[in-house]
Short mmCIF file of C-alpha atoms and ligand atoms in Angstrom, two decimals:
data_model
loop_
_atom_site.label_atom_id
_atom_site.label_comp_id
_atom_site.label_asym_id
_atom_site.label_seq_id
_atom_site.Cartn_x
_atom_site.Cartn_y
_atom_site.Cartn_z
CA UNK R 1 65.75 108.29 158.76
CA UNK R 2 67.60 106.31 156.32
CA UNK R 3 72.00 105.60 156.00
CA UNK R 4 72.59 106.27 151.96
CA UNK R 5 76.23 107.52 150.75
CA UNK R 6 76.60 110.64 149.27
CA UNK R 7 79.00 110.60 146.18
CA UNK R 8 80.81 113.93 145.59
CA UNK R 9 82.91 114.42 142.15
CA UNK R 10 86.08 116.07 141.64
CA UNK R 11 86.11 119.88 141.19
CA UNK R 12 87.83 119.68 138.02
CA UNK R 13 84.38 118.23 136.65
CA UNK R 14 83.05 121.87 137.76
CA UNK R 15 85.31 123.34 135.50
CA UNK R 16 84.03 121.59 132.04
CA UNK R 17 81.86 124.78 131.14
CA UNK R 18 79.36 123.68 128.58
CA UNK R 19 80.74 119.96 128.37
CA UNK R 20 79.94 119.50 132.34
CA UNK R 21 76.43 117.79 131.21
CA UNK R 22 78.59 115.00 129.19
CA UNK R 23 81.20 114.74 131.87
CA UNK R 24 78.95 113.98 134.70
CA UNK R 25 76.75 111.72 132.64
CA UNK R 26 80.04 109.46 131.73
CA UNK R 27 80.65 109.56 135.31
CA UNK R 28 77.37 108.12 136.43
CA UNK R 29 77.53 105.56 134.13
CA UNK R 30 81.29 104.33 135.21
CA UNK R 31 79.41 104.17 139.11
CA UNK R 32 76.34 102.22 137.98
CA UNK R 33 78.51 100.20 135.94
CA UNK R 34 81.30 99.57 138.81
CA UNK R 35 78.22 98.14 140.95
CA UNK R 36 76.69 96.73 138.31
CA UNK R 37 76.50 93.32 140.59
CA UNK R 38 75.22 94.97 143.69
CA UNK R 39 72.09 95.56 144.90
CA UNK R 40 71.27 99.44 145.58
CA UNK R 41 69.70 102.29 144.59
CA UNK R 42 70.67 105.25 142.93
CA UNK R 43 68.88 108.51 143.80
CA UNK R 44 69.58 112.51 143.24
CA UNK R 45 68.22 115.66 145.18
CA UNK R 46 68.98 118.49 143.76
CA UNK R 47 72.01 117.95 141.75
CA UNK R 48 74.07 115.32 144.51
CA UNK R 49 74.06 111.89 143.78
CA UNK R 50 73.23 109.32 146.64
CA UNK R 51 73.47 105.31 146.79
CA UNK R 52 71.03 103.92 149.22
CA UNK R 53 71.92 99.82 149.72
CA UNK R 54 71.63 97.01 151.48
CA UNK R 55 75.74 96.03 151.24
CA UNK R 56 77.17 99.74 151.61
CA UNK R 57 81.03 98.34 152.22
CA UNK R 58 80.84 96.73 148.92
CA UNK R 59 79.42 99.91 147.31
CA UNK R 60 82.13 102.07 148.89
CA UNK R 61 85.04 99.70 147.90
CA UNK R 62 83.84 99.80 144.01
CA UNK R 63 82.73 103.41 143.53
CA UNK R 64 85.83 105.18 145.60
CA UNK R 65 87.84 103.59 142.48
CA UNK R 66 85.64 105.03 139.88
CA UNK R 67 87.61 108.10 138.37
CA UNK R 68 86.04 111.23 138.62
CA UNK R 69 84.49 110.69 142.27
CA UNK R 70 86.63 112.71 144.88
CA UNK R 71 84.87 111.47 147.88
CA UNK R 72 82.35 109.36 149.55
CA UNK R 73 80.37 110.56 152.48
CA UNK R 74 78.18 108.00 154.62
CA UNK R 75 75.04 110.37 155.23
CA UNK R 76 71.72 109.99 157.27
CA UNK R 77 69.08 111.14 155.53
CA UNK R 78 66.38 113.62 157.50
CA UNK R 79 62.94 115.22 156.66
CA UNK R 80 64.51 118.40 156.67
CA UNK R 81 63.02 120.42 159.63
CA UNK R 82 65.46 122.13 161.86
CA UNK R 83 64.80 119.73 164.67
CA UNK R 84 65.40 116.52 162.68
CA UNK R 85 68.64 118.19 161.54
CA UNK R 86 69.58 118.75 165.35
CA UNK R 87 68.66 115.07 166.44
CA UNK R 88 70.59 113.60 163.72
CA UNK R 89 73.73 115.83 164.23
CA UNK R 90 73.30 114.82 168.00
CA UNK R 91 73.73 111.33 167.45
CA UNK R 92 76.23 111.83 164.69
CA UNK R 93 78.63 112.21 167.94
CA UNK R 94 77.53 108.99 169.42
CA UNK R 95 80.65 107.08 169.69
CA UNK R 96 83.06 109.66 168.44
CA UNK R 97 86.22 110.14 171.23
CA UNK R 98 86.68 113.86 169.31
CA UNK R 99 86.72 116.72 172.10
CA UNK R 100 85.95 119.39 169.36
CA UNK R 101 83.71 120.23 166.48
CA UNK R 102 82.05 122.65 164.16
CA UNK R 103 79.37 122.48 162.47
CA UNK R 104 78.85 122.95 158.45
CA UNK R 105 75.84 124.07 156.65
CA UNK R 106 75.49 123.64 152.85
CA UNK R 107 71.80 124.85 152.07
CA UNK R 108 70.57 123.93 148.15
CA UNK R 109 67.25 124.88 148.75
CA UNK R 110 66.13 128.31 149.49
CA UNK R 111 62.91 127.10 150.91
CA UNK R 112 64.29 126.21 153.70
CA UNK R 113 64.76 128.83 156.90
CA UNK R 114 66.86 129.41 158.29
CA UNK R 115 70.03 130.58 156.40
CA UNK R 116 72.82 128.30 156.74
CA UNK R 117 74.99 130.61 159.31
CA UNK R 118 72.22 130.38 161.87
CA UNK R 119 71.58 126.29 161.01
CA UNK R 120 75.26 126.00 161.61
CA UNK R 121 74.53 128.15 164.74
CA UNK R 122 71.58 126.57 166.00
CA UNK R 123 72.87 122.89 165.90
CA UNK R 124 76.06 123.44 167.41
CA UNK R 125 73.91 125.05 170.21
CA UNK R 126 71.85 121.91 170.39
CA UNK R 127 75.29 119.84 170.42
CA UNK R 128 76.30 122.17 173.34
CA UNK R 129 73.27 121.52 175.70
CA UNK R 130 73.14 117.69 175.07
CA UNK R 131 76.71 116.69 175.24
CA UNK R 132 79.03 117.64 177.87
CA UNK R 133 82.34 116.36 176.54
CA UNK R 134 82.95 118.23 173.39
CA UNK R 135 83.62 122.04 172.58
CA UNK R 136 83.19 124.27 169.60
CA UNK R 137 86.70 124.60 167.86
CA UNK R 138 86.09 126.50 164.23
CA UNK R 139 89.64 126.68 163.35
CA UNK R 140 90.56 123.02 164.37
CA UNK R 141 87.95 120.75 165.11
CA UNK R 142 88.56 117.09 165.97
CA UNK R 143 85.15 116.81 164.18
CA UNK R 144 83.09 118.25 161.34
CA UNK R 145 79.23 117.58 160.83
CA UNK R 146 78.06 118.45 157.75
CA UNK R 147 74.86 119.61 156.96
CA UNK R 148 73.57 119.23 153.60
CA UNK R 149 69.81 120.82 153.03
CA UNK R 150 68.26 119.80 149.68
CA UNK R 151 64.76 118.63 149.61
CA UNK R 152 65.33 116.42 151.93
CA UNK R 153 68.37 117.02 154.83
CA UNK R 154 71.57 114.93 155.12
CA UNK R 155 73.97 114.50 157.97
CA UNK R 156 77.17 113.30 158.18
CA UNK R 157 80.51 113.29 159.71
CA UNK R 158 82.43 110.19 157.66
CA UNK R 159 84.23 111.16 155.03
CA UNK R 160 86.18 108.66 152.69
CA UNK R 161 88.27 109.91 149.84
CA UNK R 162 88.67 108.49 146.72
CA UNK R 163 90.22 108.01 143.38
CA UNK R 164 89.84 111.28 141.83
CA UNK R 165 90.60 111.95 138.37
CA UNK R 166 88.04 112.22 135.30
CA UNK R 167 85.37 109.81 134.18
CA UNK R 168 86.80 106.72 132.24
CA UNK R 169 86.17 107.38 128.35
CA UNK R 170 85.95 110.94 128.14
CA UNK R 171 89.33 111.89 127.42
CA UNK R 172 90.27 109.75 123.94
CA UNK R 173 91.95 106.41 123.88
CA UNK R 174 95.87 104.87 124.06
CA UNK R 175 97.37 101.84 122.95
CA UNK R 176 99.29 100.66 126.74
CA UNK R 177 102.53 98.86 125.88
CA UNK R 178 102.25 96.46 128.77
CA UNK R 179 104.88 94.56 129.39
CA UNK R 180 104.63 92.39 132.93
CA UNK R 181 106.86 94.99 135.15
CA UNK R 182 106.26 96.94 137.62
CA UNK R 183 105.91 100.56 135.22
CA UNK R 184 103.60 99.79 132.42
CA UNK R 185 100.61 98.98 134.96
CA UNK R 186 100.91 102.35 136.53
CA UNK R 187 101.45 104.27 133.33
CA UNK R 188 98.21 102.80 131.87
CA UNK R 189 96.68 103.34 135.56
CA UNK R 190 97.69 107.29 135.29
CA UNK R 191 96.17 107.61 131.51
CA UNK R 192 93.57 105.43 132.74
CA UNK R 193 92.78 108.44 135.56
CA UNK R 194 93.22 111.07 133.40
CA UNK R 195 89.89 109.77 131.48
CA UNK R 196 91.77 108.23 128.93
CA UNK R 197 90.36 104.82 127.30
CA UNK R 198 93.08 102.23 127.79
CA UNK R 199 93.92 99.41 125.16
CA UNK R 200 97.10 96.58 126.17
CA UNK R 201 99.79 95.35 123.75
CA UNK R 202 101.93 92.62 124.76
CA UNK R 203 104.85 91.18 122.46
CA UNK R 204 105.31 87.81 123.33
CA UNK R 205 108.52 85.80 122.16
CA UNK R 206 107.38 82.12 122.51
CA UNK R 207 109.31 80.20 123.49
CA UNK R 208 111.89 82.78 124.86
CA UNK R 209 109.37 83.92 127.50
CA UNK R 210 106.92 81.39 128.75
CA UNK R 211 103.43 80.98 129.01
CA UNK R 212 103.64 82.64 132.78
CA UNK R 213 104.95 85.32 131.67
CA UNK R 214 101.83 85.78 129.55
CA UNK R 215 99.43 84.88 132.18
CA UNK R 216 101.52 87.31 134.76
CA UNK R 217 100.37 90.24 131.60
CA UNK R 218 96.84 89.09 131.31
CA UNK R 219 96.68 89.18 135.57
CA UNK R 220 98.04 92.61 134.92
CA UNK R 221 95.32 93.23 132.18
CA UNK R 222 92.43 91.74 134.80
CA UNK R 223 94.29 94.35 137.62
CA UNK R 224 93.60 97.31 135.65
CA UNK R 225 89.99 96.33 134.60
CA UNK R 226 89.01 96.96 138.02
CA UNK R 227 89.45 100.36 137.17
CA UNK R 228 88.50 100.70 133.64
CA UNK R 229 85.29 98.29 133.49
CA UNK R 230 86.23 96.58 130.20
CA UNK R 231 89.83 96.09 128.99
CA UNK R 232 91.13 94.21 125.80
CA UNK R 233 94.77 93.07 125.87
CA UNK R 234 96.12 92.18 122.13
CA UNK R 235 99.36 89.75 122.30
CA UNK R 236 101.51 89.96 119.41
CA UNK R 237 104.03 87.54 118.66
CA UNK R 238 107.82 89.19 118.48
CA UNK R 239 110.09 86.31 118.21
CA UNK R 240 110.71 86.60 114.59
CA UNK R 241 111.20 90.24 114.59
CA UNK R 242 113.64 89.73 117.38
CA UNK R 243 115.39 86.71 115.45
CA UNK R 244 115.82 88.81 112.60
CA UNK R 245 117.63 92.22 114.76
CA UNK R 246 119.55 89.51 115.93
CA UNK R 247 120.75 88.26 112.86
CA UNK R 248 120.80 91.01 110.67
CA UNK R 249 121.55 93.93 112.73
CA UNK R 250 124.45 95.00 115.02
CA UNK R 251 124.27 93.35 118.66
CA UNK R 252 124.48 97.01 120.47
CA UNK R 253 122.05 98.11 118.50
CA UNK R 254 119.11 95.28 119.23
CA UNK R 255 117.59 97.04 122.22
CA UNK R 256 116.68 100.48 120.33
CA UNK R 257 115.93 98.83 116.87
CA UNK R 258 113.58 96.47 118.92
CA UNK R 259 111.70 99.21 120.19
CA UNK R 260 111.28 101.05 117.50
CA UNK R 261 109.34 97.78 116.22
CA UNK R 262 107.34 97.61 119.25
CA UNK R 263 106.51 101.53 118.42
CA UNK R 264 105.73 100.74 115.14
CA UNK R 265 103.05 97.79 116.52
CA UNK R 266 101.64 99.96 118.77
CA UNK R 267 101.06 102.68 116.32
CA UNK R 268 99.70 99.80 113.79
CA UNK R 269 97.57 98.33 115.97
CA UNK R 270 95.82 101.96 117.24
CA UNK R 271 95.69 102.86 113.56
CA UNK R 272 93.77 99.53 113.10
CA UNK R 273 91.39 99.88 115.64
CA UNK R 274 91.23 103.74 115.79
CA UNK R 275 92.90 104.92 118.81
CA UNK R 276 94.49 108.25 119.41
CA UNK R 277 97.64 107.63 121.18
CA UNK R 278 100.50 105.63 122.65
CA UNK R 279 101.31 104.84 125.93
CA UNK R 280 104.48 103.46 127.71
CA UNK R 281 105.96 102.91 131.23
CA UNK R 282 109.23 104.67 130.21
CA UNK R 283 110.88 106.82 132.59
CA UNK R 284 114.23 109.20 131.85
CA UNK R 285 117.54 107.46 132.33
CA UNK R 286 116.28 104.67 134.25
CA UNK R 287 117.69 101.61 131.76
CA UNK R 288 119.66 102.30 129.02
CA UNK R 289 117.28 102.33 126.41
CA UNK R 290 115.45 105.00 128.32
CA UNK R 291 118.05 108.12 127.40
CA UNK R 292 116.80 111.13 125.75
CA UNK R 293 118.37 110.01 122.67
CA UNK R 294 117.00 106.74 122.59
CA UNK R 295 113.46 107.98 123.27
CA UNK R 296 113.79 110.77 120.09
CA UNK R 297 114.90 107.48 118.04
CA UNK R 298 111.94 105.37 118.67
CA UNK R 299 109.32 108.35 118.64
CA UNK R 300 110.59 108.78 115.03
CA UNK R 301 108.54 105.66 113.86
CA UNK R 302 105.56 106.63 115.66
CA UNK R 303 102.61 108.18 113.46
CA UNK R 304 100.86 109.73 116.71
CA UNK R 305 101.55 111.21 120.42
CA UNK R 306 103.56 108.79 122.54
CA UNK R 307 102.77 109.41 126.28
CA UNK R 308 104.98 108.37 129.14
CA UNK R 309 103.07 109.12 131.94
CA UNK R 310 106.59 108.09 134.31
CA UNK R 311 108.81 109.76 132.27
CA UNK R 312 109.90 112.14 135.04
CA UNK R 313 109.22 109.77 138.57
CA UNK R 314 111.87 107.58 140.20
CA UNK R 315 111.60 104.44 141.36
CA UNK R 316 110.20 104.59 144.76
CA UNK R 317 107.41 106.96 143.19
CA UNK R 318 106.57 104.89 140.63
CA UNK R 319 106.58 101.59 142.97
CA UNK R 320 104.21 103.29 146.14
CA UNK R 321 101.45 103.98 143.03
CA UNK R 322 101.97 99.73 141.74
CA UNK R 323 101.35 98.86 145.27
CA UNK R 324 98.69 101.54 145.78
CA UNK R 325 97.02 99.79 142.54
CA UNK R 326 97.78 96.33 143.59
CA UNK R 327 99.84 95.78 140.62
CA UNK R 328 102.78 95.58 142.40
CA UNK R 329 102.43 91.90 143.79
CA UNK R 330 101.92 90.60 140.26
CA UNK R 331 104.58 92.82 138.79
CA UNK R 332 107.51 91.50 140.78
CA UNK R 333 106.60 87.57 139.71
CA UNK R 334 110.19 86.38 138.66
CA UNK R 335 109.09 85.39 134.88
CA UNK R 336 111.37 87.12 132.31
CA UNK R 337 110.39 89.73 129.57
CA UNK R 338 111.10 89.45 126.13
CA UNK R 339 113.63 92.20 126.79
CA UNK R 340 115.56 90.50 129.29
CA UNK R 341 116.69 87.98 127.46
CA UNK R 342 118.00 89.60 124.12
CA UNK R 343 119.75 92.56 126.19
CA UNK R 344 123.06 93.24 124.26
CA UNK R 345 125.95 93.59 126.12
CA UNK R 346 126.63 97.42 125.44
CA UNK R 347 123.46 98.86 124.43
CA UNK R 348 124.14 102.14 122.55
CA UNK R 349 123.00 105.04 125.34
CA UNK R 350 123.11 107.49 122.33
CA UNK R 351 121.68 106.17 119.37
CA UNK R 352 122.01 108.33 116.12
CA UNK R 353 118.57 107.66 114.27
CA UNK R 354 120.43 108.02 110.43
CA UNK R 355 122.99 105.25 112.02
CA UNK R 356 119.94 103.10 113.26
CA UNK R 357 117.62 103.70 110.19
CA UNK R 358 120.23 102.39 107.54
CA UNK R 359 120.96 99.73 109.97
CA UNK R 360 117.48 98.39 110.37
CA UNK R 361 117.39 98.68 106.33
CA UNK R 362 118.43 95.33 105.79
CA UNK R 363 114.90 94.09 107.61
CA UNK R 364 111.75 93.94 105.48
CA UNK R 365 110.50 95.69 107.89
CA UNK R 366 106.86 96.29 106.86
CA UNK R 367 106.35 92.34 106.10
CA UNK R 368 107.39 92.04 109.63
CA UNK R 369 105.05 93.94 111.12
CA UNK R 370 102.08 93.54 108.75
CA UNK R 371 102.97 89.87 109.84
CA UNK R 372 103.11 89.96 113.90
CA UNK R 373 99.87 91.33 113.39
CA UNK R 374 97.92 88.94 111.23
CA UNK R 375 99.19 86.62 114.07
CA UNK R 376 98.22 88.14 116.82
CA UNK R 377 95.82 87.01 120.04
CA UNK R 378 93.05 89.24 121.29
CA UNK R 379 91.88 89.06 124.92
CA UNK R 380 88.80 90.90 125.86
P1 LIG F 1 108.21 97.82 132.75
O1 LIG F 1 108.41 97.82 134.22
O2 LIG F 1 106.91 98.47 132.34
O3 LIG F 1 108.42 96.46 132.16
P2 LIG F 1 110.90 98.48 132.26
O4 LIG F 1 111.46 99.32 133.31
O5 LIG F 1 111.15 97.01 132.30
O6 LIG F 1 109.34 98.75 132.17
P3 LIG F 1 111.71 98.44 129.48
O7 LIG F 1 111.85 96.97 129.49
O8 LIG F 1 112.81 99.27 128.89
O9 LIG F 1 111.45 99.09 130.91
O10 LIG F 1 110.40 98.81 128.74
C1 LIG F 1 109.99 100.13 128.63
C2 LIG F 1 108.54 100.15 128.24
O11 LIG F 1 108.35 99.48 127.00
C3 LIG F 1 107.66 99.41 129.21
O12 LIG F 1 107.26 100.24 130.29
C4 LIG F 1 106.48 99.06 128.33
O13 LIG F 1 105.64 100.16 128.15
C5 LIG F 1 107.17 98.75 127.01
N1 LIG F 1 107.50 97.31 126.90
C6 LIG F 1 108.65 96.68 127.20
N2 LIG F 1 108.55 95.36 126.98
C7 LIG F 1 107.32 95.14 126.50
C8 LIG F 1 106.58 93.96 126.07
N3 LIG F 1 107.12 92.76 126.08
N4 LIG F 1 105.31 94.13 125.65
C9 LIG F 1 104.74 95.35 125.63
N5 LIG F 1 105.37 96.47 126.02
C10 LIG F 1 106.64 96.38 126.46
MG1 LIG F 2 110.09 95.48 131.53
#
C-alpha cells in the first residue's frame, strides 16, 4: 500500500489527434520541471501519470499550476486483487462525515476480472456490510470512490482541481506589454494558459517613473514565472520618445501616438528575437485610449497579430483572475506608470490614423526606436 498522486490532464489534450504524443510530452516536462527542487518520483501505469513523494503538499501546490493538468487525485496504491480494492475503498471512508456514496470503476487492464460494473458492484457491497452510517446514492452521492485498475489498483476519493489549460510552449510565443497594473499580468497569465510562450516589455521613463515602479514590473515578471518556469522581462527606456510627442506633436494626441511607439517596440523587439505575436492588457472602452478607434490606430504599426486577451472583460472579471494569480497585491502598489504622468488633458477618443500618421511625421521615428532598443535592459 503506498499514498502517490495521480495527475490527470485536460481533455482538450485528448483532442490533439496525431500531435497528442508532443502535447503530453511538453506537459511532463513543465511537471518535472515545476518540482524540479523536490524530492519525488515520477512513475506511469498504463498511460496515467503518478508522483510518489516524501513532501506531497509541496508537490500538489506546484503541479496544480502547471497548465495542461486538470486535476490532482491523492490515490492509494493496491496490488490489484478484488479484495485489496475492497479494503482500501473501506478505509477510504475513514473519517469522511458523507452519508452517501457510489462507487466508480475505471478498468485499463483487461486482465483483470471482473468487469468494472460488477467491481463497482462488489465494493459498494463490501462498503455496505462494514459501515453502518452511509448509503448508496448514484445520482447524488456525498462521496465518490474511484477505482482505477491498471497493473496495479488505485483508490481514491480526494480530488483537487487545477489550472487547466495547455502545456507551456506548445502554442508559439508573444511579446507581453507589461506595464505594473493590474491587466497586463492577467493578459500574459491567459496567453500564458493557452500554451503560449510569454516574453515582458516594459518602457521605463527614468526619471518620470522611479526605480519602484521598475522593481513593482520585475515582482510582476517573478509572479508570472511561477507559472511559466523561465521568464525574460526586456526594459526599454521611453523617456525620449515621450519627450519628443511632447514637443513635437499635438498634446491630445500624446496618448495614441505613444502607443503606437510602444506597438512598434513590441513588434521590434519579437522581430528581434523571433516571436510570433503581441500581447496587451487592453480591454474595450475602459480608458480612453482603449476605443475601437484607438485600438485600429495603433494595430496599424504592428507587423504581426496583436492579442488582447481582456479585450471583452470588465473590471471585476479581470481583477478576481489578478487576485486568483496573486498579481493583484503587487499590481495595486501606488508607484506611477509612464502613462500616468504624460496623460493629456483631452485625449482624442477617435483618432483618425491619416490625422495621427502626418502628425507623428515630424518624429524620426525609426532612429527612435532603433535607439530605445540599443539601450535597453534584459532580465532573465
Ligand atoms: P494595465 O493595468 O495593464 O497597466 P491599464 O488599464 O493601465 O493597463 P493602459 O495604461 O492604457 O491601461 O495600458 C494598456 C496596455 O498597454 C497595458 O495593459 C499594457 O499591456 C500596455 N502598457 C501600458 N503601459 C505600459 C508600459 N509602461 N510598459 C509596457 N506596457 C505598457
Ligand atoms: Mg497601466
Amino acid at each position: 500500500m503506498k499514498k502517490l498522486i495521480l495527475v490527470k490532464f485536460a481533455p482538450e489534450i485528448f483532442l490533439k489527434g496525431l500531435n497528442r504524443g508532443k502535447f503530453e510530452k511538453k506537459l511532463k516536462d513543465n511537471i518535472k520541471n515545476s518540482i524540479k527542487d523536490l524530492d519525488y518520483e515520477f512513475v506511469e501505469d498504463q498511460g496515467r501519470w503518478f508522483i510518489s513523494s516524501d513532501v506531497m503538499d509541496k508537490i500538489i501546490d506546484k503541479v496544480k499550476n502547471v497548465f495542461g493538468v486538470m486535476e490532482l487525485c491523492e490515490v492509494t496504491q493496491v496490488e490489484a486483487t478484488l479484495e485489496n480494492i475492497e479494503n482500501q475503498a473501506l478505509l477510504e471512508l475513514d473519517g469522511n462525515p458523507a452519508k452517501t456514496f457510489k462507487v466508480e470503476t475505471n478498468r485499463a487492464n483487461k486482465n483483470f476480472t471482473p468487469g468494472s460494473m460488477d467491481v463497482s458492484r462488489k465494493v459498494g457491497g463490501h462498503i455496505l456490510r462494514n459501515n453502518d452510517s452511509i448509503t448508496v446514492d448514484v445520482h447524488n452521492p456525498e462521496c465518490v470512490i474511484n477505482i482505477e485498475i491498471r497493473n496495479m489498483a488505485y483508490i481514491y476519493s480526494k480530488r483537487i482541481p487545477a489550472v487547466r489549460g495547455l502545456p507551456y510552449g506548445m502554442n508559439g510565443s508573444t511579446m507581453l506589454m507589461l506595464s505594473g497594473g493590474i491587466d497586463s499580468p492577467v493578459a500574459g497569465y491567459m496567453m500564458a494558459r493557452r500554451g503560449v510562450e510569454l516574453h515582458a516589455v516594459y518602457y521605463h521613463s527614468h526619471p518620470y517613473t522611479s526605480e519602484r515602479a521598475k522593481d513593482k514590473v520585475k515582482q510582476l515578471t517573478n509572479i508570472l514565472k511561477e507559472y511559466t518556469g523561465k521568464l525574460t522581462l526586456y526594459v526599454v527606456p521611453f523617456t525620449e520618445i515621450q519627450m519628443q510627442i511632447i514637443e513635437k506633436c499635438r498634446e491630445d494626441e500624446l496618448t495614441i501616438i505613444m502607443r503606437r511607439f510602444m506597438m512598434r517596440l513590441a513588434c521590434a523587439l519579437a522581430e528581434k528575437y523571433g516571436i510570433n505575436s503581441v500581447t496587451t492588457g487592453e480591454s474595450i472602452g475602459q480608458v480612453a485610449s482603449q476605443t475601437m478607434e484607438g485600438l485600429v490606430v495603433s494595430d496599424d504599426v504592428s507587423d504581426r497579430p496583436v492579442f488582447r486577451p481582456l479585450i471583452a472583460m470588465d473590471k471585476v472579471d479581470i481583477i478576481d483572475v489578478s487576485r486568483k494569480i496573486d498579481t493583484y497585491e503587487t499590481s495595486i502598489l501606488p508607484y506611477e506608470d509612464c502613462c500616468t504622468i504624460f496623460v493629456p488633458k483631452h485625449p482624442k477618443t477617435k483618432p483618425r490614423l491619416v490625422e495621427i500618421i502626418k502628425s507623428e511625421s515630424v518624429l524620426d521615428i525609426d532612429k527612435l526606436v532603433e535607439k530605445a532598443i540599443e539601450d535597453m535592459e534584459i532580465y532573465r
